PDB file of N, CA, C and O in Angstrom:
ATOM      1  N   UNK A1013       0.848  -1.186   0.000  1.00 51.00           N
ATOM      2  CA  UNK A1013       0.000   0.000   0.000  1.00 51.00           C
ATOM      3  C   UNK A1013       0.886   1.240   0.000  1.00 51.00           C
ATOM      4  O   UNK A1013       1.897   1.440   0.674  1.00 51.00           O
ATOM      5  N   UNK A1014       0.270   2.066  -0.939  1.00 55.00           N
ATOM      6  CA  UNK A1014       1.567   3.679  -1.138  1.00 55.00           C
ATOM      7  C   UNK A1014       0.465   4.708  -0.852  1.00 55.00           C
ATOM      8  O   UNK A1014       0.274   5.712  -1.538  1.00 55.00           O
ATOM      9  N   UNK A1015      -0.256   4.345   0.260  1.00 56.00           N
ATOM     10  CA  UNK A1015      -0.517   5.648   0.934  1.00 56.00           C
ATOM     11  C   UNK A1015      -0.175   7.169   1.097  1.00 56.00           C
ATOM     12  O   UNK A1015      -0.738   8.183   0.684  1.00 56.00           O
ATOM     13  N   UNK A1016       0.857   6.979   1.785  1.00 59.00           N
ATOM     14  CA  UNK A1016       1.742   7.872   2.100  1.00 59.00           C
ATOM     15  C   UNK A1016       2.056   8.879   0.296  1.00 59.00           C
ATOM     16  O   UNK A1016       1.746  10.070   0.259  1.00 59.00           O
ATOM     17  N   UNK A1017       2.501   8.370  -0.651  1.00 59.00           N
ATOM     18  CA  UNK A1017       3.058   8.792  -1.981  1.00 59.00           C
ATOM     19  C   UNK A1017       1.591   9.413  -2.045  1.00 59.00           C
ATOM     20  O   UNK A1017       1.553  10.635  -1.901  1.00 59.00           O
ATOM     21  N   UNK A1018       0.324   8.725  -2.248  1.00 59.00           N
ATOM     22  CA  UNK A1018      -0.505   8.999  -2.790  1.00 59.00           C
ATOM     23  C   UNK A1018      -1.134  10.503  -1.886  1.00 59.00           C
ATOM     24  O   UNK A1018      -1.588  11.462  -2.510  1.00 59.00           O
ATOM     25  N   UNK A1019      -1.062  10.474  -0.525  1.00 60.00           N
ATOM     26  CA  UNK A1019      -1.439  11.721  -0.078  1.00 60.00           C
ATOM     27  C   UNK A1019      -0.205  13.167  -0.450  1.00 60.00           C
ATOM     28  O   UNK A1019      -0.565  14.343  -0.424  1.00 60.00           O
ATOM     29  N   UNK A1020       0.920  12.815  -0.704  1.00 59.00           N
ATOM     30  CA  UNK A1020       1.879  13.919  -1.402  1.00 59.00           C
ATOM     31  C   UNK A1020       1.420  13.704  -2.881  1.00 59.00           C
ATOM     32  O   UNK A1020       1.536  14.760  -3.502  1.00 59.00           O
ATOM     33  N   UNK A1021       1.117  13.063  -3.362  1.00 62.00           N
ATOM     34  CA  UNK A1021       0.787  13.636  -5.182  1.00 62.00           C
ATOM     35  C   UNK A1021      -0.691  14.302  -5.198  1.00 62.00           C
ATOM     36  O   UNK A1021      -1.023  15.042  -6.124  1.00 62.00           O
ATOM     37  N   UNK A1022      -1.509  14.016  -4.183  1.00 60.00           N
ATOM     38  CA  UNK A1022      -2.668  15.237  -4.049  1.00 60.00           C
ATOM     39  C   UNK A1022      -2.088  16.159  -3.729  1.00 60.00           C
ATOM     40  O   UNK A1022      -2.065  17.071  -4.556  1.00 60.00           O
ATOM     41  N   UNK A1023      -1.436  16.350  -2.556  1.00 63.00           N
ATOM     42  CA  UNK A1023      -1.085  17.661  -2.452  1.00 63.00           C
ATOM     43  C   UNK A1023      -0.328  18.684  -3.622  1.00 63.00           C
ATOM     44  O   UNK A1023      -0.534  19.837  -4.001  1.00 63.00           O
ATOM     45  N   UNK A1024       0.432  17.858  -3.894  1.00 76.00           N
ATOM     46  CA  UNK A1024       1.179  18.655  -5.390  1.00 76.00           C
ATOM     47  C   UNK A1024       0.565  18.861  -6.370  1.00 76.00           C
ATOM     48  O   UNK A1024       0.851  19.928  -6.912  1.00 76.00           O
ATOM     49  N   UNK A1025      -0.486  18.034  -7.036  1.00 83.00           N
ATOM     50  CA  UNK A1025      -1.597  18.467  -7.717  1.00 83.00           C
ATOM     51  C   UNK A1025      -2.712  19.739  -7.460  1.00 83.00           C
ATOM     52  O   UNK A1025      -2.994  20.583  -8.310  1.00 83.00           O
ATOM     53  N   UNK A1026      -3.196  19.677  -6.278  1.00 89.00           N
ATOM     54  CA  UNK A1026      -3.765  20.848  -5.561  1.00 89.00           C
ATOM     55  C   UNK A1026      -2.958  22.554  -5.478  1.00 89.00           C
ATOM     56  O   UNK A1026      -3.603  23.578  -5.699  1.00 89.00           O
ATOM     57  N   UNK A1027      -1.973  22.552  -5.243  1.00 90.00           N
ATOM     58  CA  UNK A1027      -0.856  23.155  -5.410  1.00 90.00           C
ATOM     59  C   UNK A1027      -0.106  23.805  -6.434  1.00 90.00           C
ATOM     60  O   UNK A1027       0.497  24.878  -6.424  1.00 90.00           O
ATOM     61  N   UNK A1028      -0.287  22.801  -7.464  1.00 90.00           N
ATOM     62  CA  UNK A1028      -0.090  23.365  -8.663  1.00 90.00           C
ATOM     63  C   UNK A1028      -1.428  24.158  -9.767  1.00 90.00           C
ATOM     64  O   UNK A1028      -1.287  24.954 -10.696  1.00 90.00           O
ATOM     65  N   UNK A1029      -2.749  23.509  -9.155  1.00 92.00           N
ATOM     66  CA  UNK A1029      -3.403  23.592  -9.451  1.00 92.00           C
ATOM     67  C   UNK A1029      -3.537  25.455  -9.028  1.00 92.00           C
ATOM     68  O   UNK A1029      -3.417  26.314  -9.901  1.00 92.00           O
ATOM     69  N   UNK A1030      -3.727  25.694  -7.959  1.00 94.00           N
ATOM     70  CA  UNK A1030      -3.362  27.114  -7.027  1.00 94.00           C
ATOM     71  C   UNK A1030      -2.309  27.397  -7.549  1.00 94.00           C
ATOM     72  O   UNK A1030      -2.190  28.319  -6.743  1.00 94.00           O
ATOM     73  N   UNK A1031      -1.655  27.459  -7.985  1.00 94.00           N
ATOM     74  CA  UNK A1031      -0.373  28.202  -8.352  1.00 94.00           C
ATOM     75  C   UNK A1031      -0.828  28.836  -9.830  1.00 94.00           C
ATOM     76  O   UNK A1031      -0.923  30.060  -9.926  1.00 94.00           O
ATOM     77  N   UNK A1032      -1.141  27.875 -11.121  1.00 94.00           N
ATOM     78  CA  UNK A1032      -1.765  28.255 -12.258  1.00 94.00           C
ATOM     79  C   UNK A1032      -3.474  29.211 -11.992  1.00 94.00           C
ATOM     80  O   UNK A1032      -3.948  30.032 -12.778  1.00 94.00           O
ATOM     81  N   UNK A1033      -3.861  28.924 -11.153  1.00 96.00           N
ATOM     82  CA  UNK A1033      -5.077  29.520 -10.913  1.00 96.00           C
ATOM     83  C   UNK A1033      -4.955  31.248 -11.017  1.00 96.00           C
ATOM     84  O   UNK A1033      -5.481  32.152 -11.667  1.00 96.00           O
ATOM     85  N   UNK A1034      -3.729  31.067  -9.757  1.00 96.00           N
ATOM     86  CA  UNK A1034      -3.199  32.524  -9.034  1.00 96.00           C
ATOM     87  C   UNK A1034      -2.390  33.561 -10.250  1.00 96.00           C
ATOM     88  O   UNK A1034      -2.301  34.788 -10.213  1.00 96.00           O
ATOM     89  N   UNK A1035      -1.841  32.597 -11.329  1.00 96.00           N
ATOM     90  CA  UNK A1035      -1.349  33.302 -12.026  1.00 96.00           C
ATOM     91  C   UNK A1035      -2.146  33.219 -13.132  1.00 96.00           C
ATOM     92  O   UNK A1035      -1.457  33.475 -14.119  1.00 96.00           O
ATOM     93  N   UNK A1036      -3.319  32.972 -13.437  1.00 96.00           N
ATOM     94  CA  UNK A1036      -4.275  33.409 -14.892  1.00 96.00           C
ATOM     95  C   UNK A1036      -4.682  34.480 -14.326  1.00 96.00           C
ATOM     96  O   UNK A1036      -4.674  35.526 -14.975  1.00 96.00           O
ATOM     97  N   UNK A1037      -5.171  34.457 -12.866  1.00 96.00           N
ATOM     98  CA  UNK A1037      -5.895  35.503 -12.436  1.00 96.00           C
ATOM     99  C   UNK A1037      -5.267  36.616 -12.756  1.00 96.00           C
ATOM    100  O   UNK A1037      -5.788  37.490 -13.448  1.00 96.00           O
ATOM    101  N   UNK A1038      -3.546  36.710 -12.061  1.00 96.00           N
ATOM    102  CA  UNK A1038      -2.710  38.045 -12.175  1.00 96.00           C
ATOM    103  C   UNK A1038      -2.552  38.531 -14.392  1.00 96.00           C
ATOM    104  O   UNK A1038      -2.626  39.528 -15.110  1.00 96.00           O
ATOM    105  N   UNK A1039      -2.346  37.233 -14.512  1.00 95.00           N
ATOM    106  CA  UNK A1039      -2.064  37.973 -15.523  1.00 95.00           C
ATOM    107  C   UNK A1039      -3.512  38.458 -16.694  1.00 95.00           C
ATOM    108  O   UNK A1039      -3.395  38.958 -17.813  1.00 95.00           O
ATOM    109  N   UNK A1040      -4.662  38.139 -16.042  1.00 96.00           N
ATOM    110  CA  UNK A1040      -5.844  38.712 -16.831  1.00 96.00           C
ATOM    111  C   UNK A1040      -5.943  40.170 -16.454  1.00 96.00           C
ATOM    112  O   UNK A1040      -6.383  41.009 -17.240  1.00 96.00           O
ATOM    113  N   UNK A1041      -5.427  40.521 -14.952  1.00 97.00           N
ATOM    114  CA  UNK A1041      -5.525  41.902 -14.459  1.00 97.00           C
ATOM    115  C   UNK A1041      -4.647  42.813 -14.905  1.00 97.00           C
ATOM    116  O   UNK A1041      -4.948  43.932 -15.322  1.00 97.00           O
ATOM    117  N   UNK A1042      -3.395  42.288 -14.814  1.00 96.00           N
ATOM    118  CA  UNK A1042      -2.160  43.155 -15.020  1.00 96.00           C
ATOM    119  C   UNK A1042      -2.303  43.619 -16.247  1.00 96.00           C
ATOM    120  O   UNK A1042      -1.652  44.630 -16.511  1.00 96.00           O
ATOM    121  N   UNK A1043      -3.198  43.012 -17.350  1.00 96.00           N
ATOM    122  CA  UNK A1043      -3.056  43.646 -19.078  1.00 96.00           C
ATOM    123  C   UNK A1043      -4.041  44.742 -18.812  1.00 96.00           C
ATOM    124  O   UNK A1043      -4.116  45.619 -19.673  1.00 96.00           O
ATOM    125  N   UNK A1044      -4.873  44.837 -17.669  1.00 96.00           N
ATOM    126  CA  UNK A1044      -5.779  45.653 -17.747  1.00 96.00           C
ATOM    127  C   UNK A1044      -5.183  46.995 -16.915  1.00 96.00           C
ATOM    128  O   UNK A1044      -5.880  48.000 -16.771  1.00 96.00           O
ATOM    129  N   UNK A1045      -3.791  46.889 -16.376  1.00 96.00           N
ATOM    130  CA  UNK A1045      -3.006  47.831 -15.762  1.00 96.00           C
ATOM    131  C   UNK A1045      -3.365  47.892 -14.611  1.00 96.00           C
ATOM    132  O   UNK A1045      -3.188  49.009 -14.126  1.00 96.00           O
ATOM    133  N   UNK A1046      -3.924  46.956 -13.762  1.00 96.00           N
ATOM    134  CA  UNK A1046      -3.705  46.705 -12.077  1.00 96.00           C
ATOM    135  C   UNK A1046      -2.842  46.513 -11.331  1.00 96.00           C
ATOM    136  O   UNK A1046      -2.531  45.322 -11.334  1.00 96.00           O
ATOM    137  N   UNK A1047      -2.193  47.186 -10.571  1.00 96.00           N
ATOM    138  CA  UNK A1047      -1.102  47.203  -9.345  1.00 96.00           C
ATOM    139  C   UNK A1047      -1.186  45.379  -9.310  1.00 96.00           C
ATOM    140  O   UNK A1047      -2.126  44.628  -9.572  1.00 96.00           O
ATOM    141  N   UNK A1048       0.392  45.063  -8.820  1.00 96.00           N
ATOM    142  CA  UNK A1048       0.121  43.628  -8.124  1.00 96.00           C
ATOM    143  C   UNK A1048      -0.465  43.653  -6.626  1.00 96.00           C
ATOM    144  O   UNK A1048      -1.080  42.669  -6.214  1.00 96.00           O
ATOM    145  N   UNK A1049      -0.336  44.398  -6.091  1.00 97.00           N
ATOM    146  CA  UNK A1049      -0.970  44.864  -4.695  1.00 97.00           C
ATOM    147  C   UNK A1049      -2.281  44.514  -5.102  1.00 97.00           C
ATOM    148  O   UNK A1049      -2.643  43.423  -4.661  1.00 97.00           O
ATOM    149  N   UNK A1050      -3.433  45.354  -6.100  1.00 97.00           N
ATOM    150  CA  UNK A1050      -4.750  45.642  -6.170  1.00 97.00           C
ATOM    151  C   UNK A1050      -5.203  44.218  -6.331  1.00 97.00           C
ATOM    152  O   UNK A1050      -6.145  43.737  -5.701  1.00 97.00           O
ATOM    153  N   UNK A1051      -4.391  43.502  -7.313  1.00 97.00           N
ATOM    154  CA  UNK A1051      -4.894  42.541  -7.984  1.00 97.00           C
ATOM    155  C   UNK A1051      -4.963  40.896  -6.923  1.00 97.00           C
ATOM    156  O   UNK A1051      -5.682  39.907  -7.065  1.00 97.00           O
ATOM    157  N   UNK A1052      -3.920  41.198  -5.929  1.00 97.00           N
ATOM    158  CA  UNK A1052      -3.611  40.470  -4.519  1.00 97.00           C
ATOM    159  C   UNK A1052      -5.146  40.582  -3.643  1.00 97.00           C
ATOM    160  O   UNK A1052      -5.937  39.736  -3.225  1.00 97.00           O
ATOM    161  N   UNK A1053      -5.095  42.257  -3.612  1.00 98.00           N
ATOM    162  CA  UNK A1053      -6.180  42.639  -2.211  1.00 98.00           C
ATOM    163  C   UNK A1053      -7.419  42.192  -2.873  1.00 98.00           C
ATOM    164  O   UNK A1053      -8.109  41.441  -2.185  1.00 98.00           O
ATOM    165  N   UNK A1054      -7.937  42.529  -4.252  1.00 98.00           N
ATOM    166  CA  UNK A1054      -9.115  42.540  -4.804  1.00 98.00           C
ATOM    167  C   UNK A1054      -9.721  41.050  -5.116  1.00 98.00           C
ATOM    168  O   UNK A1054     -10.825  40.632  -4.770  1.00 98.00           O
ATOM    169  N   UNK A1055      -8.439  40.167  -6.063  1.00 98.00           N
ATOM    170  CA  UNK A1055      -9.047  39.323  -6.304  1.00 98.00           C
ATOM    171  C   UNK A1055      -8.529  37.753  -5.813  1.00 98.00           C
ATOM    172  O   UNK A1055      -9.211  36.740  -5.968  1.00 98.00           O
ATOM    173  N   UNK A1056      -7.335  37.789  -5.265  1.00 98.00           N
ATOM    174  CA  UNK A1056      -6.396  36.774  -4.869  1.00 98.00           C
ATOM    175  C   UNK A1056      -6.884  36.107  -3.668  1.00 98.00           C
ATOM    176  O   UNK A1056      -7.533  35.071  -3.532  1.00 98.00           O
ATOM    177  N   UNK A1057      -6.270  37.212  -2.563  1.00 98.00           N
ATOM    178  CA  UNK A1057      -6.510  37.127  -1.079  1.00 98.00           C
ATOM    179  C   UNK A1057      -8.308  36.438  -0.718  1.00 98.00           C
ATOM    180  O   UNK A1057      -8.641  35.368  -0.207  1.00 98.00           O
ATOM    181  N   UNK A1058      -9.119  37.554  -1.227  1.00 97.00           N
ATOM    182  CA  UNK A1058     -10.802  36.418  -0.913  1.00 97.00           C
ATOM    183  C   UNK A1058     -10.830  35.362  -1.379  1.00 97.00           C
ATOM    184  O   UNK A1058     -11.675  34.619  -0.881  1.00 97.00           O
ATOM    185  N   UNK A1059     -10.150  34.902  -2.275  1.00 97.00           N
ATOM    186  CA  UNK A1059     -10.674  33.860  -3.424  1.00 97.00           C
ATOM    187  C   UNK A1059      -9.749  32.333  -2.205  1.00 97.00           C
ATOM    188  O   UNK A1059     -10.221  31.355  -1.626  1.00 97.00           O
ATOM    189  N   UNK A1060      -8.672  32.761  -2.293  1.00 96.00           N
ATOM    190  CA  UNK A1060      -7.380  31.760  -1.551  1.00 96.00           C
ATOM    191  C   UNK A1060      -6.963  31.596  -0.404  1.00 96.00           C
ATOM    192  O   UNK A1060      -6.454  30.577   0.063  1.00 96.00           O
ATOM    193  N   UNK A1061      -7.352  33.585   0.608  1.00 96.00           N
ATOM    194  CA  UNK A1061      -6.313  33.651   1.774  1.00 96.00           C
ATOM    195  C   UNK A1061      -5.240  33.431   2.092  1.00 96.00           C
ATOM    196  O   UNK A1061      -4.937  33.056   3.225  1.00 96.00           O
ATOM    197  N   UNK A1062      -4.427  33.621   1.141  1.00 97.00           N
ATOM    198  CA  UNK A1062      -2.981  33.618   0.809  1.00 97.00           C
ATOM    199  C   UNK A1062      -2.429  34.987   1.487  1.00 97.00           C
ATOM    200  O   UNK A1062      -2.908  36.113   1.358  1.00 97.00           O
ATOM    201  N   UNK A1063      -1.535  34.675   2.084  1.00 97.00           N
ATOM    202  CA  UNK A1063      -0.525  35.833   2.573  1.00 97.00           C
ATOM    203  C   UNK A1063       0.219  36.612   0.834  1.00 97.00           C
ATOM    204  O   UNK A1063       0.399  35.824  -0.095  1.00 97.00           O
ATOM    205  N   UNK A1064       0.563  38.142   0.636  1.00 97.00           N
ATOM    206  CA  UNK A1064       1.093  38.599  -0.192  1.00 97.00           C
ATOM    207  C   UNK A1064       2.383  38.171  -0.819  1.00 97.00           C
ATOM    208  O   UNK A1064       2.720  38.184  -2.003  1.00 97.00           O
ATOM    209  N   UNK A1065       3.286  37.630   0.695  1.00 97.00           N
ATOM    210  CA  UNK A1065       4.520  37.051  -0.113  1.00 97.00           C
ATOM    211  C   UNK A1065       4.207  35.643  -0.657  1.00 97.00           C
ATOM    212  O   UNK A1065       4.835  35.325  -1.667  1.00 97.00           O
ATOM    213  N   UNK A1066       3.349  34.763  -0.156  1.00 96.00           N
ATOM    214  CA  UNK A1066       3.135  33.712  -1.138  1.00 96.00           C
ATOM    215  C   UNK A1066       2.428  33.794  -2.325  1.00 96.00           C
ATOM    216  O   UNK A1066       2.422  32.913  -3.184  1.00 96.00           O
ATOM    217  N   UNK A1067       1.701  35.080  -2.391  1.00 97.00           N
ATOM    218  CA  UNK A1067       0.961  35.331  -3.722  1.00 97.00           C
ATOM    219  C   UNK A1067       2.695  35.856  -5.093  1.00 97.00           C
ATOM    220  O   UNK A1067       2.889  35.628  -6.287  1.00 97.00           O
ATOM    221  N   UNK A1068       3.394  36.474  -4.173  1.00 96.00           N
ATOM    222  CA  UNK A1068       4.608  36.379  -5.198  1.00 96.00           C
ATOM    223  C   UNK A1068       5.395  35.310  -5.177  1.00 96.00           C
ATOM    224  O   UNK A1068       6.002  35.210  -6.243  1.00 96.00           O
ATOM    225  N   UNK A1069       5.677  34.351  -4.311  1.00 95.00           N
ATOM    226  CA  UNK A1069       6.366  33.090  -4.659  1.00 95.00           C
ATOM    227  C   UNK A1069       5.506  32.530  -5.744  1.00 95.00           C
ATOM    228  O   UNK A1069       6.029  32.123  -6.782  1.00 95.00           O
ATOM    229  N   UNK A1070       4.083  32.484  -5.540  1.00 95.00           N
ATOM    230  CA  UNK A1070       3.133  31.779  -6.586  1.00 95.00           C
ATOM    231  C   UNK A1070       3.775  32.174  -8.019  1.00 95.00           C
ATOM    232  O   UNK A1070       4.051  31.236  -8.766  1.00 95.00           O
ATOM    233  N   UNK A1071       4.026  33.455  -8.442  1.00 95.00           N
ATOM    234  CA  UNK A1071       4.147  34.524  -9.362  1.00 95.00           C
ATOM    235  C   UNK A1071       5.223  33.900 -10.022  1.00 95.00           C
ATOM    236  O   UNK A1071       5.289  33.600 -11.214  1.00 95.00           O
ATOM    237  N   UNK A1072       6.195  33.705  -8.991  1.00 94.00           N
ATOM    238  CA  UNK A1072       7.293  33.100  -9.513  1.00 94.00           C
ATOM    239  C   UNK A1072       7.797  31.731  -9.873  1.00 94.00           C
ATOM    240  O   UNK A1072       8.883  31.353 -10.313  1.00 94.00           O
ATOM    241  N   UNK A1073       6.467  30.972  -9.495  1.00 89.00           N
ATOM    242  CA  UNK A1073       6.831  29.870  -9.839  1.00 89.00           C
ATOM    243  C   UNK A1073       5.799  29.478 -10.713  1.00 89.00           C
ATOM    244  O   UNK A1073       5.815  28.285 -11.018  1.00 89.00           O
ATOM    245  N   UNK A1074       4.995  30.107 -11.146  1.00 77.00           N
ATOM    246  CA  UNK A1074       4.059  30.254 -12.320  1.00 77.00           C
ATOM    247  C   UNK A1074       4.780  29.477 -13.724  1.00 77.00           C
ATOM    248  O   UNK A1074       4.304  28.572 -14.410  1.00 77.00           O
ATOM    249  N   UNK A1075       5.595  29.920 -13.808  1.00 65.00           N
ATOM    250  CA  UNK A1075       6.526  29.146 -15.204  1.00 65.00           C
ATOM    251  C   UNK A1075       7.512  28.377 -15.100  1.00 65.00           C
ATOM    252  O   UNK A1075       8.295  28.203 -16.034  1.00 65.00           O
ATOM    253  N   UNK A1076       7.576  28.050 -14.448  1.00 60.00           N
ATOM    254  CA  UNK A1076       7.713  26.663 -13.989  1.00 60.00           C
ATOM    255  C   UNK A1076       7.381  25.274 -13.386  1.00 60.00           C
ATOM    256  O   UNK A1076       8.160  24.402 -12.999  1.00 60.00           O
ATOM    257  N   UNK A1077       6.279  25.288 -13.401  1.00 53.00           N
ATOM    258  CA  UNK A1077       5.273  23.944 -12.710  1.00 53.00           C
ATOM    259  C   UNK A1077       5.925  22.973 -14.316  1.00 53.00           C
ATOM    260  O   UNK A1077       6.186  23.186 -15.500  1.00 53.00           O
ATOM    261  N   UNK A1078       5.920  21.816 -13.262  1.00 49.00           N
ATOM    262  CA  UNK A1078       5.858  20.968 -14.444  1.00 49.00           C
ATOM    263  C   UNK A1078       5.157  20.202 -14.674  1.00 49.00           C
ATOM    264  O   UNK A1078       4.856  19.624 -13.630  1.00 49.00           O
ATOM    265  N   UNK A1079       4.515  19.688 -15.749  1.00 50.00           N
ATOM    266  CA  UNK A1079       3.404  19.237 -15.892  1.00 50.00           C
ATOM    267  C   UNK A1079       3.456  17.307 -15.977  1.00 50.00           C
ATOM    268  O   UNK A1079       3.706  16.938 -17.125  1.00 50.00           O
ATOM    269  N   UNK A1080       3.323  16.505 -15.286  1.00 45.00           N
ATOM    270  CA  UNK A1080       3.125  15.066 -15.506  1.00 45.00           C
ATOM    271  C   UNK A1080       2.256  14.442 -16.540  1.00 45.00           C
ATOM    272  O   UNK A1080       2.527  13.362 -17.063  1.00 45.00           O
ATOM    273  N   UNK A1081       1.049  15.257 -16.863  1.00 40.00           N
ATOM    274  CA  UNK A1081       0.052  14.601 -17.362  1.00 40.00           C
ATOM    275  C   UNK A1081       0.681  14.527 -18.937  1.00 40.00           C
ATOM    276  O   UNK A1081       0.048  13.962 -19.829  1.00 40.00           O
TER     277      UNK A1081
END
């Protein structure tokens, strides 16, 4: 039984899943010329409750997820 594996590949799926989420969101706003602040307070933070510096780690690791499927 791989229990254990199987509760870390949800999590990384979930995760990545939030990570691409966080960054369609930023980058649908930012073309529209929204602060990363605005676009954090307005549409990020209610949606996730993410602290600001993980909304920029997200940012940054946006292009780089790698994809298994």
């Amino acid at each position: 039984n791989n229990t254990p594996m199987a509760k870390h590949k949800i999590k990384a799926d979930s995760y990545s899943r939030r990570v691409d989420e966080v960054n369609a969101i930023y980058d649908y706003y930012v073309k529209q010329g929204m602060s990363n602040r605005d676009i954090w307070r307005r549409y990020v933070y209610p949606r996730f409750a993410i602290a600001e510096r993980t909304y920029y780690n997200y940012l940054k690791k946006g292009g780089c997820m790698v994809k298994d499927n």
